[in-house]
Amino acid sequence: CIKVAMRFLMAAQVARVSVRGLATAASEGLLKARAAESKHAAGTLGTWKTISLFVALPSIALTAYNAFSAQLEVPEFVAYEHLRKRAKKFPWGDGNHSLFHNAHTNALPTGFESHH
């Protein structure tokens, strides 16, 4: 019985040494993979920073200029029967204006409030 216990202890010790060796080898491989990824990331960071500064930001600026510099012409009001129906009043204000009403762009059933 003592011989069996001694063999079991020796086998457990050998297994521990083998697992430690595998863990060390795996951690060395992991460190190499992380170093390679960091090197790749450093090169890619510069590329995306350049693209952002010289492509994305000017594109956003030109789009904003284009959007806000144009003078929109509002078409003449036509009172179609199927549009702007008021079955009941809105529960706020005078009951005729929507919640986010804009006098320049939203027409009432009788037409625009202000002259464009």
PDB file of C-alpha atoms in Angstrom, residues 7-111:
ATOM      1  CA  ARG A   7       4.007   6.034  -6.976  1.00  0.00           C
ATOM      2  CA  PHE A   8       0.901   8.242  -6.836  1.00  0.00           C
ATOM      3  CA  LEU A   9       2.868  11.103  -5.209  1.00  0.00           C
ATOM      4  CA  MET A  10       5.673  10.796  -7.768  1.00  0.00           C
ATOM      5  CA  ALA A  11       3.144  10.818 -10.642  1.00  0.00           C
ATOM      6  CA  ALA A  12       1.451  13.912  -9.204  1.00  0.00           C
ATOM      7  CA  GLN A  13       4.837  15.681  -8.918  1.00  0.00           C
ATOM      8  CA  VAL A  14       5.725  14.815 -12.528  1.00  0.00           C
ATOM      9  CA  ALA A  15       2.327  16.092 -13.663  1.00  0.00           C
ATOM     10  CA  ARG A  16       2.889  19.403 -11.817  1.00  0.00           C
ATOM     11  CA  VAL A  17       6.280  19.889 -13.456  1.00  0.00           C
ATOM     12  CA  SER A  18       4.814  19.117 -16.900  1.00  0.00           C
ATOM     13  CA  VAL A  19       1.942  21.564 -16.426  1.00  0.00           C
ATOM     14  CA  ARG A  20       4.368  24.288 -15.299  1.00  0.00           C
ATOM     15  CA  GLY A  21       6.474  23.719 -18.393  1.00  0.00           C
ATOM     16  CA  LEU A  22       3.428  23.965 -20.658  1.00  0.00           C
ATOM     17  CA  ALA A  23       2.229  27.116 -18.898  1.00  0.00           C
ATOM     18  CA  THR A  24       5.642  28.759 -19.329  1.00  0.00           C
ATOM     19  CA  ALA A  25       5.733  27.878 -23.020  1.00  0.00           C
ATOM     20  CA  ALA A  26       2.182  29.172 -23.503  1.00  0.00           C
ATOM     21  CA  SER A  27       2.928  32.438 -21.703  1.00  0.00           C
ATOM     22  CA  GLU A  28       6.045  32.997 -23.846  1.00  0.00           C
ATOM     23  CA  GLY A  29       3.930  32.495 -26.985  1.00  0.00           C
ATOM     24  CA  LEU A  30       1.311  34.841 -25.610  1.00  0.00           C
ATOM     25  CA  LEU A  31       3.927  37.524 -24.921  1.00  0.00           C
ATOM     26  CA  LYS A  32       5.254  37.210 -28.477  1.00  0.00           C
ATOM     27  CA  ALA A  33       1.734  37.493 -29.914  1.00  0.00           C
ATOM     28  CA  ARG A  34       1.024  40.589 -27.813  1.00  0.00           C
ATOM     29  CA  ALA A  35       4.266  42.224 -28.915  1.00  0.00           C
ATOM     30  CA  ALA A  36       3.445  41.575 -32.587  1.00  0.00           C
ATOM     31  CA  GLU A  37      -0.058  42.978 -32.114  1.00  0.00           C
ATOM     32  CA  SER A  38       1.288  46.116 -30.420  1.00  0.00           C
ATOM     33  CA  LYS A  39       3.718  46.687 -33.290  1.00  0.00           C
ATOM     34  CA  HIS A  40       0.903  46.327 -35.835  1.00  0.00           C
ATOM     35  CA  ALA A  41      -1.392  48.617 -33.816  1.00  0.00           C
ATOM     36  CA  ALA A  42       1.252  51.365 -33.701  1.00  0.00           C
ATOM     37  CA  GLY A  43       1.452  51.438 -37.503  1.00  0.00           C
ATOM     38  CA  THR A  44      -2.303  51.298 -37.975  1.00  0.00           C
ATOM     39  CA  LEU A  45      -2.885  54.130 -35.498  1.00  0.00           C
ATOM     40  CA  GLY A  46      -0.905  56.546 -37.649  1.00  0.00           C
ATOM     41  CA  THR A  47      -2.833  55.548 -40.764  1.00  0.00           C
ATOM     42  CA  TRP A  48      -6.248  56.118 -39.204  1.00  0.00           C
ATOM     43  CA  LYS A  49      -5.161  59.363 -37.570  1.00  0.00           C
ATOM     44  CA  THR A  50      -4.053  60.666 -40.983  1.00  0.00           C
ATOM     45  CA  ILE A  51      -7.297  59.548 -42.643  1.00  0.00           C
ATOM     46  CA  SER A  52      -9.337  61.229 -39.905  1.00  0.00           C
ATOM     47  CA  LEU A  53      -7.482  64.530 -40.158  1.00  0.00           C
ATOM     48  CA  PHE A  54      -7.185  64.853 -43.929  1.00  0.00           C
ATOM     49  CA  VAL A  55     -10.314  63.063 -45.191  1.00  0.00           C
ATOM     50  CA  ALA A  56     -13.029  62.860 -42.528  1.00  0.00           C
ATOM     51  CA  LEU A  57     -12.785  66.339 -40.993  1.00  0.00           C
ATOM     52  CA  PRO A  58     -12.700  68.223 -44.331  1.00  0.00           C
ATOM     53  CA  SER A  59     -15.624  66.101 -45.561  1.00  0.00           C
ATOM     54  CA  ILE A  60     -17.648  67.000 -42.475  1.00  0.00           C
ATOM     55  CA  ALA A  61     -16.779  70.686 -42.870  1.00  0.00           C
ATOM     56  CA  LEU A  62     -17.805  70.734 -46.553  1.00  0.00           C
ATOM     57  CA  THR A  63     -21.033  68.894 -45.801  1.00  0.00           C
ATOM     58  CA  ALA A  64     -21.912  71.316 -43.000  1.00  0.00           C
ATOM     59  CA  TYR A  65     -21.179  74.312 -45.245  1.00  0.00           C
ATOM     60  CA  ASN A  66     -23.327  72.844 -48.019  1.00  0.00           C
ATOM     61  CA  ALA A  67     -26.198  72.106 -45.645  1.00  0.00           C
ATOM     62  CA  PHE A  68     -26.325  75.500 -43.954  1.00  0.00           C
ATOM     63  CA  SER A  69     -25.378  77.857 -46.779  1.00  0.00           C
ATOM     64  CA  ALA A  70     -28.286  77.000 -49.078  1.00  0.00           C
ATOM     65  CA  GLN A  71     -31.343  79.259 -48.954  1.00  0.00           C
ATOM     66  CA  LEU A  72     -34.381  77.030 -49.151  1.00  0.00           C
ATOM     67  CA  GLU A  73     -37.356  78.336 -51.062  1.00  0.00           C
ATOM     68  CA  VAL A  74     -40.661  77.409 -49.493  1.00  0.00           C
ATOM     69  CA  PRO A  75     -43.274  76.510 -52.089  1.00  0.00           C
ATOM     70  CA  GLU A  76     -46.533  78.424 -52.219  1.00  0.00           C
ATOM     71  CA  PHE A  77     -49.157  77.122 -49.801  1.00  0.00           C
ATOM     72  CA  VAL A  78     -51.911  74.982 -51.311  1.00  0.00           C
ATOM     73  CA  ALA A  79     -54.779  74.026 -48.979  1.00  0.00           C
ATOM     74  CA  TYR A  80     -55.340  70.367 -49.833  1.00  0.00           C
ATOM     75  CA  GLU A  81     -58.360  68.857 -48.090  1.00  0.00           C
ATOM     76  CA  HIS A  82     -56.554  65.703 -46.932  1.00  0.00           C
ATOM     77  CA  LEU A  83     -53.632  67.523 -45.269  1.00  0.00           C
ATOM     78  CA  ARG A  84     -53.512  69.286 -41.887  1.00  0.00           C
ATOM     79  CA  LYS A  85     -56.888  67.998 -40.700  1.00  0.00           C
ATOM     80  CA  ARG A  86     -57.747  68.798 -37.109  1.00  0.00           C
ATOM     81  CA  ALA A  87     -60.339  66.313 -35.784  1.00  0.00           C
ATOM     82  CA  LYS A  88     -59.746  67.688 -32.299  1.00  0.00           C
ATOM     83  CA  LYS A  89     -57.476  70.383 -30.891  1.00  0.00           C
ATOM     84  CA  PHE A  90     -53.982  69.666 -29.597  1.00  0.00           C
ATOM     85  CA  PRO A  91     -53.954  69.548 -25.772  1.00  0.00           C
ATOM     86  CA  TRP A  92     -51.416  72.405 -25.507  1.00  0.00           C
ATOM     87  CA  GLY A  93     -51.332  76.060 -26.456  1.00  0.00           C
ATOM     88  CA  ASP A  94     -54.156  77.277 -28.684  1.00  0.00           C
ATOM     89  CA  GLY A  95     -54.795  73.742 -29.954  1.00  0.00           C
ATOM     90  CA  ASN A  96     -53.843  74.573 -33.542  1.00  0.00           C
ATOM     91  CA  HIS A  97     -50.023  74.335 -33.334  1.00  0.00           C
ATOM     92  CA  SER A  98     -48.210  70.991 -33.100  1.00  0.00           C
ATOM     93  CA  LEU A  99     -45.873  70.384 -30.170  1.00  0.00           C
ATOM     94  CA  PHE A 100     -42.716  71.217 -32.146  1.00  0.00           C
ATOM     95  CA  HIS A 101     -44.267  73.838 -34.382  1.00  0.00           C
ATOM     96  CA  ASN A 102     -41.968  76.051 -36.467  1.00  0.00           C
ATOM     97  CA  ALA A 103     -43.680  79.087 -37.964  1.00  0.00           C
ATOM     98  CA  HIS A 104     -41.266  79.176 -40.927  1.00  0.00           C
ATOM     99  CA  THR A 105     -41.583  75.558 -42.039  1.00  0.00           C
ATOM    100  CA  ASN A 106     -44.847  74.166 -40.628  1.00  0.00           C
ATOM    101  CA  ALA A 107     -48.069  75.393 -42.155  1.00  0.00           C
ATOM    102  CA  LEU A 108     -51.363  75.679 -40.312  1.00  0.00           C
ATOM    103  CA  PRO A 109     -54.623  74.612 -42.007  1.00  0.00           C
ATOM    104  CA  THR A 110     -55.015  78.211 -43.202  1.00  0.00           C
ATOM    105  CA  GLY A 111     -51.411  78.625 -44.423  1.00  0.00           C
TER     106      GLY A 111
END
